[in-house]
mmCIF file of N, CA and C in Angstrom:
data_model
loop_
_atom_site.group_PDB
_atom_site.id
_atom_site.type_symbol
_atom_site.label_atom_id
_atom_site.label_comp_id
_atom_site.label_asym_id
_atom_site.label_seq_id
_atom_site.Cartn_x
_atom_site.Cartn_y
_atom_site.Cartn_z
ATOM 1 N N MET F 1 74.265 -107.381 66.639
ATOM 2 C CA MET F 1 73.504 -107.020 65.464
ATOM 3 C C MET F 1 72.009 -107.195 65.667
ATOM 4 N N MET F 2 71.586 -107.891 66.674
ATOM 5 C CA MET F 2 70.160 -108.102 66.893
ATOM 6 C C MET F 2 69.449 -106.806 67.260
ATOM 7 N N GLY F 3 70.122 -105.893 67.937
ATOM 8 C CA GLY F 3 69.495 -104.668 68.409
ATOM 9 C C GLY F 3 69.090 -103.715 67.300
ATOM 10 N N TYR F 4 69.665 -103.797 66.126
ATOM 11 C CA TYR F 4 69.353 -102.863 65.057
ATOM 12 C C TYR F 4 67.959 -103.089 64.456
ATOM 13 N N ASP F 5 67.496 -104.305 64.458
ATOM 14 C CA ASP F 5 66.174 -104.600 63.908
ATOM 15 C C ASP F 5 65.050 -104.092 64.810
ATOM 16 N N PHE F 6 65.309 -103.948 66.088
ATOM 17 C CA PHE F 6 64.287 -103.531 67.045
ATOM 18 C C PHE F 6 63.723 -102.152 66.704
ATOM 19 N N TYR F 7 64.559 -101.191 66.409
ATOM 20 C CA TYR F 7 64.099 -99.853 66.066
ATOM 21 C C TYR F 7 63.319 -99.856 64.752
ATOM 22 N N GLY F 8 63.776 -100.634 63.798
ATOM 23 C CA GLY F 8 63.113 -100.683 62.508
ATOM 24 C C GLY F 8 61.682 -101.201 62.606
ATOM 25 N N ILE F 9 61.440 -102.156 63.458
ATOM 26 C CA ILE F 9 60.088 -102.698 63.612
ATOM 27 C C ILE F 9 59.165 -101.644 64.203
ATOM 28 N N PHE F 10 59.594 -101.025 65.301
ATOM 29 C CA PHE F 10 58.727 -100.049 65.955
ATOM 30 C C PHE F 10 58.621 -98.749 65.172
ATOM 31 N N GLY F 11 59.663 -98.360 64.497
ATOM 32 C CA GLY F 11 59.581 -97.165 63.667
ATOM 33 C C GLY F 11 58.573 -97.343 62.553
ATOM 34 N N GLY F 12 58.589 -98.483 61.914
ATOM 35 C CA GLY F 12 57.631 -98.775 60.864
ATOM 36 C C GLY F 12 56.223 -98.924 61.402
ATOM 37 N N MET F 13 56.106 -99.490 62.592
ATOM 38 C CA MET F 13 54.785 -99.684 63.179
ATOM 39 C C MET F 13 54.127 -98.331 63.475
ATOM 40 N N TRP F 14 54.864 -97.383 64.005
ATOM 41 C CA TRP F 14 54.293 -96.073 64.307
ATOM 42 C C TRP F 14 53.872 -95.342 63.040
ATOM 43 N N LEU F 15 54.690 -95.433 62.022
ATOM 44 C CA LEU F 15 54.330 -94.795 60.759
ATOM 45 C C LEU F 15 53.081 -95.440 60.167
ATOM 46 N N GLY F 16 52.979 -96.755 60.294
ATOM 47 C CA GLY F 16 51.791 -97.452 59.818
ATOM 48 C C GLY F 16 50.551 -97.039 60.586
ATOM 49 N N MET F 17 50.680 -96.880 61.897
ATOM 50 C CA MET F 17 49.529 -96.464 62.720
ATOM 51 C C MET F 17 49.100 -95.046 62.386
ATOM 52 N N VAL F 18 50.053 -94.188 62.099
ATOM 53 C CA VAL F 18 49.722 -92.809 61.724
ATOM 54 C C VAL F 18 48.885 -92.796 60.446
ATOM 55 N N PHE F 19 49.100 -93.759 59.583
ATOM 56 C CA PHE F 19 48.324 -93.849 58.347
ATOM 57 C C PHE F 19 47.010 -94.589 58.554
ATOM 58 N N TRP F 20 47.055 -95.769 59.195
ATOM 59 C CA TRP F 20 45.879 -96.643 59.263
ATOM 60 C C TRP F 20 44.821 -96.181 60.266
ATOM 61 N N VAL F 21 45.199 -95.651 61.400
ATOM 62 C CA VAL F 21 44.206 -95.237 62.396
ATOM 63 C C VAL F 21 43.295 -94.136 61.844
ATOM 64 N N PRO F 22 43.811 -93.052 61.273
ATOM 65 C CA PRO F 22 42.899 -92.057 60.692
ATOM 66 C C PRO F 22 42.058 -92.619 59.543
ATOM 67 N N LEU F 23 42.633 -93.524 58.764
ATOM 68 C CA LEU F 23 41.877 -94.122 57.668
ATOM 69 C C LEU F 23 40.696 -94.945 58.199
ATOM 70 N N VAL F 24 40.923 -95.745 59.221
ATOM 71 C CA VAL F 24 39.849 -96.551 59.813
ATOM 72 C C VAL F 24 38.791 -95.643 60.432
ATOM 73 N N VAL F 25 39.213 -94.607 61.132
ATOM 74 C CA VAL F 25 38.260 -93.663 61.731
ATOM 75 C C VAL F 25 37.430 -92.988 60.641
ATOM 76 N N LEU F 26 38.039 -92.612 59.550
ATOM 77 C CA LEU F 26 37.329 -91.980 58.443
ATOM 78 C C LEU F 26 36.298 -92.927 57.825
ATOM 79 N N VAL F 27 36.667 -94.181 57.646
ATOM 80 C CA VAL F 27 35.736 -95.163 57.075
ATOM 81 C C VAL F 27 34.559 -95.388 58.016
ATOM 82 N N ILE F 28 34.807 -95.520 59.303
ATOM 83 C CA ILE F 28 33.722 -95.710 60.278
ATOM 84 C C ILE F 28 32.815 -94.495 60.290
ATOM 85 N N TRP F 29 33.376 -93.307 60.262
ATOM 86 C CA TRP F 29 32.576 -92.085 60.247
ATOM 87 C C TRP F 29 31.698 -92.016 58.995
ATOM 88 N N ALA F 30 32.270 -92.354 57.847
ATOM 89 C CA ALA F 30 31.511 -92.306 56.591
ATOM 90 C C ALA F 30 30.376 -93.323 56.599
ATOM 91 N N LEU F 31 30.634 -94.528 57.083
ATOM 92 C CA LEU F 31 29.584 -95.545 57.163
ATOM 93 C C LEU F 31 28.473 -95.121 58.132
ATOM 94 N N ALA F 32 28.858 -94.539 59.241
ATOM 95 C CA ALA F 32 27.864 -94.080 60.216
ATOM 96 C C ALA F 32 26.990 -92.980 59.617
ATOM 97 N N ARG F 33 27.559 -92.084 58.859
ATOM 98 C CA ARG F 33 26.782 -91.023 58.218
ATOM 99 C C ARG F 33 25.784 -91.581 57.215
ATOM 100 N N MET F 34 26.168 -92.640 56.493
ATOM 101 C CA MET F 34 25.274 -93.232 55.505
ATOM 102 C C MET F 34 24.143 -94.001 56.170
ATOM 103 N N VAL F 35 24.444 -94.691 57.252
ATOM 104 C CA VAL F 35 23.449 -95.533 57.903
ATOM 105 C C VAL F 35 22.494 -94.709 58.759
ATOM 106 N N TRP F 36 22.998 -93.773 59.530
ATOM 107 C CA TRP F 36 22.173 -93.034 60.477
ATOM 108 C C TRP F 36 21.834 -91.635 59.990
ATOM 109 N N ARG F 37 21.457 -91.532 58.748
ATOM 110 C CA ARG F 37 21.041 -90.238 58.212
ATOM 111 C C ARG F 37 19.679 -89.865 58.766
ATOM 112 N N PRO F 38 19.479 -88.613 59.087
ATOM 113 C CA PRO F 38 18.135 -88.208 59.492
ATOM 114 C C PRO F 38 17.187 -88.285 58.304
ATOM 115 N N CYS F 39 15.979 -88.638 58.583
ATOM 116 C CA CYS F 39 14.971 -88.769 57.528
ATOM 117 C C CYS F 39 14.664 -87.376 56.964
ATOM 118 N N GLN F 40 14.771 -87.247 55.674
ATOM 119 C CA GLN F 40 14.476 -85.979 55.030
ATOM 120 C C GLN F 40 13.117 -86.093 54.370
ATOM 121 N N ASN F 41 12.157 -85.358 54.915
ATOM 122 C CA ASN F 41 10.799 -85.419 54.418
ATOM 123 C C ASN F 41 10.383 -84.009 54.023
ATOM 124 N N ASP F 42 10.108 -83.814 52.746
ATOM 125 C CA ASP F 42 9.750 -82.497 52.254
ATOM 126 C C ASP F 42 8.244 -82.257 52.276
ATOM 127 N N GLU F 43 7.479 -83.243 52.697
ATOM 128 C CA GLU F 43 6.030 -83.089 52.709
ATOM 129 C C GLU F 43 5.586 -82.298 53.935
ATOM 130 N N SER F 44 4.568 -81.488 53.741
ATOM 131 C CA SER F 44 4.008 -80.734 54.854
ATOM 132 C C SER F 44 3.111 -81.662 55.673
ATOM 133 N N PRO F 45 2.787 -81.292 56.897
ATOM 134 C CA PRO F 45 1.876 -82.101 57.699
ATOM 135 C C PRO F 45 0.518 -82.290 57.020
ATOM 136 N N LEU F 46 0.044 -81.268 56.306
ATOM 137 C CA LEU F 46 -1.236 -81.389 55.621
ATOM 138 C C LEU F 46 -1.156 -82.420 54.489
ATOM 139 N N ASP F 47 -0.045 -82.442 53.775
ATOM 140 C CA ASP F 47 0.142 -83.450 52.717
ATOM 141 C C ASP F 47 0.132 -84.861 53.293
ATOM 142 N N LEU F 48 0.792 -85.042 54.426
ATOM 143 C CA LEU F 48 0.797 -86.352 55.069
ATOM 144 C C LEU F 48 -0.610 -86.747 55.507
ATOM 145 N N LEU F 49 -1.337 -85.783 56.030
ATOM 146 C CA LEU F 49 -2.711 -86.037 56.467
ATOM 147 C C LEU F 49 -3.590 -86.426 55.280
ATOM 148 N N LYS F 50 -3.442 -85.717 54.174
ATOM 149 C CA LYS F 50 -4.218 -86.040 52.973
ATOM 150 C C LYS F 50 -3.893 -87.441 52.459
ATOM 151 N N ARG F 51 -2.628 -87.793 52.515
ATOM 152 C CA ARG F 51 -2.232 -89.123 52.044
ATOM 153 C C ARG F 51 -2.811 -90.218 52.942
ATOM 154 N N ARG F 52 -2.804 -89.991 54.253
ATOM 155 C CA ARG F 52 -3.389 -90.983 55.165
ATOM 156 C C ARG F 52 -4.889 -91.121 54.928
ATOM 157 N N TYR F 53 -5.568 -90.008 54.658
ATOM 158 C CA TYR F 53 -7.007 -90.050 54.379
ATOM 159 C C TYR F 53 -7.273 -90.781 53.055
ATOM 160 N N ALA F 54 -6.458 -90.508 52.054
ATOM 161 C CA ALA F 54 -6.630 -91.152 50.748
ATOM 162 C C ALA F 54 -6.416 -92.664 50.836
ATOM 163 N N ARG F 55 -5.523 -93.111 51.701
ATOM 164 C CA ARG F 55 -5.281 -94.542 51.867
ATOM 165 C C ARG F 55 -6.332 -95.220 52.742
ATOM 166 N N GLY F 56 -7.167 -94.415 53.385
ATOM 167 C CA GLY F 56 -8.192 -94.988 54.240
ATOM 168 C C GLY F 56 -7.721 -95.283 55.651
ATOM 169 N N GLU F 57 -6.592 -94.720 56.038
ATOM 170 C CA GLU F 57 -6.063 -94.956 57.378
ATOM 171 C C GLU F 57 -6.870 -94.207 58.431
ATOM 172 N N ILE F 58 -7.461 -93.084 58.048
ATOM 173 C CA ILE F 58 -8.263 -92.299 58.978
ATOM 174 C C ILE F 58 -9.604 -91.998 58.324
ATOM 175 N N SER F 59 -10.601 -91.742 59.171
ATOM 176 C CA SER F 59 -11.937 -91.438 58.656
ATOM 177 C C SER F 59 -12.026 -89.963 58.282
ATOM 178 N N GLU F 60 -13.147 -89.603 57.650
ATOM 179 C CA GLU F 60 -13.335 -88.208 57.261
ATOM 180 C C GLU F 60 -13.396 -87.308 58.489
ATOM 181 N N ALA F 61 -14.057 -87.783 59.546
ATOM 182 C CA ALA F 61 -14.151 -86.985 60.772
ATOM 183 C C ALA F 61 -12.762 -86.765 61.387
ATOM 184 N N GLU F 62 -11.933 -87.819 61.404
ATOM 185 C CA GLU F 62 -10.570 -87.673 61.929
ATOM 186 C C GLU F 62 -9.753 -86.731 61.060
ATOM 187 N N PHE F 63 -9.960 -86.823 59.746
ATOM 188 C CA PHE F 63 -9.253 -85.939 58.820
ATOM 189 C C PHE F 63 -9.606 -84.481 59.090
ATOM 190 N N GLU F 64 -10.910 -84.199 59.203
ATOM 191 C CA GLU F 64 -11.340 -82.816 59.441
ATOM 192 C C GLU F 64 -10.844 -82.298 60.787
ATOM 193 N N ARG F 65 -10.911 -83.143 61.807
ATOM 194 C CA ARG F 65 -10.461 -82.725 63.143
ATOM 195 C C ARG F 65 -8.956 -82.432 63.116
ATOM 196 N N ALA F 66 -8.190 -83.280 62.469
ATOM 197 C CA ALA F 66 -6.743 -83.076 62.393
ATOM 198 C C ALA F 66 -6.412 -81.847 61.554
ATOM 199 N N LYS F 67 -7.175 -81.632 60.481
ATOM 200 C CA LYS F 67 -6.938 -80.463 59.625
ATOM 201 C C LYS F 67 -7.200 -79.176 60.399
ATOM 202 N N GLN F 68 -8.228 -79.172 61.216
ATOM 203 C CA GLN F 68 -8.501 -77.999 62.051
ATOM 204 C C GLN F 68 -7.370 -77.778 63.068
ATOM 205 N N GLY F 69 -6.827 -78.866 63.565
ATOM 206 C CA GLY F 69 -5.725 -78.757 64.523
ATOM 207 C C GLY F 69 -4.454 -78.195 63.897
ATOM 208 N N LEU F 70 -4.279 -78.406 62.592
ATOM 209 C CA LEU F 70 -3.098 -77.877 61.909
ATOM 210 C C LEU F 70 -3.214 -76.392 61.605
ATOM 211 N N ALA F 71 -4.424 -75.911 61.464
ATOM 212 C CA ALA F 71 -4.632 -74.505 61.077
ATOM 213 C C ALA F 71 -4.367 -73.549 62.202
#
């Protein structure tokens, strides 16, 4: 009678793996998509340049030179 339990353990284990492995892969994929999203920036290069100038990160001469480079 000991041999009958052997199939039941492995049969259940395979069915469990068929369910759990895709579920774990799906969760890892979803987490990776949330964490490593590409940065979505709708601002144009000129808008970024204007913002840097307004914050004082660049001088007026650097602003004008960069603006000419964008045109």
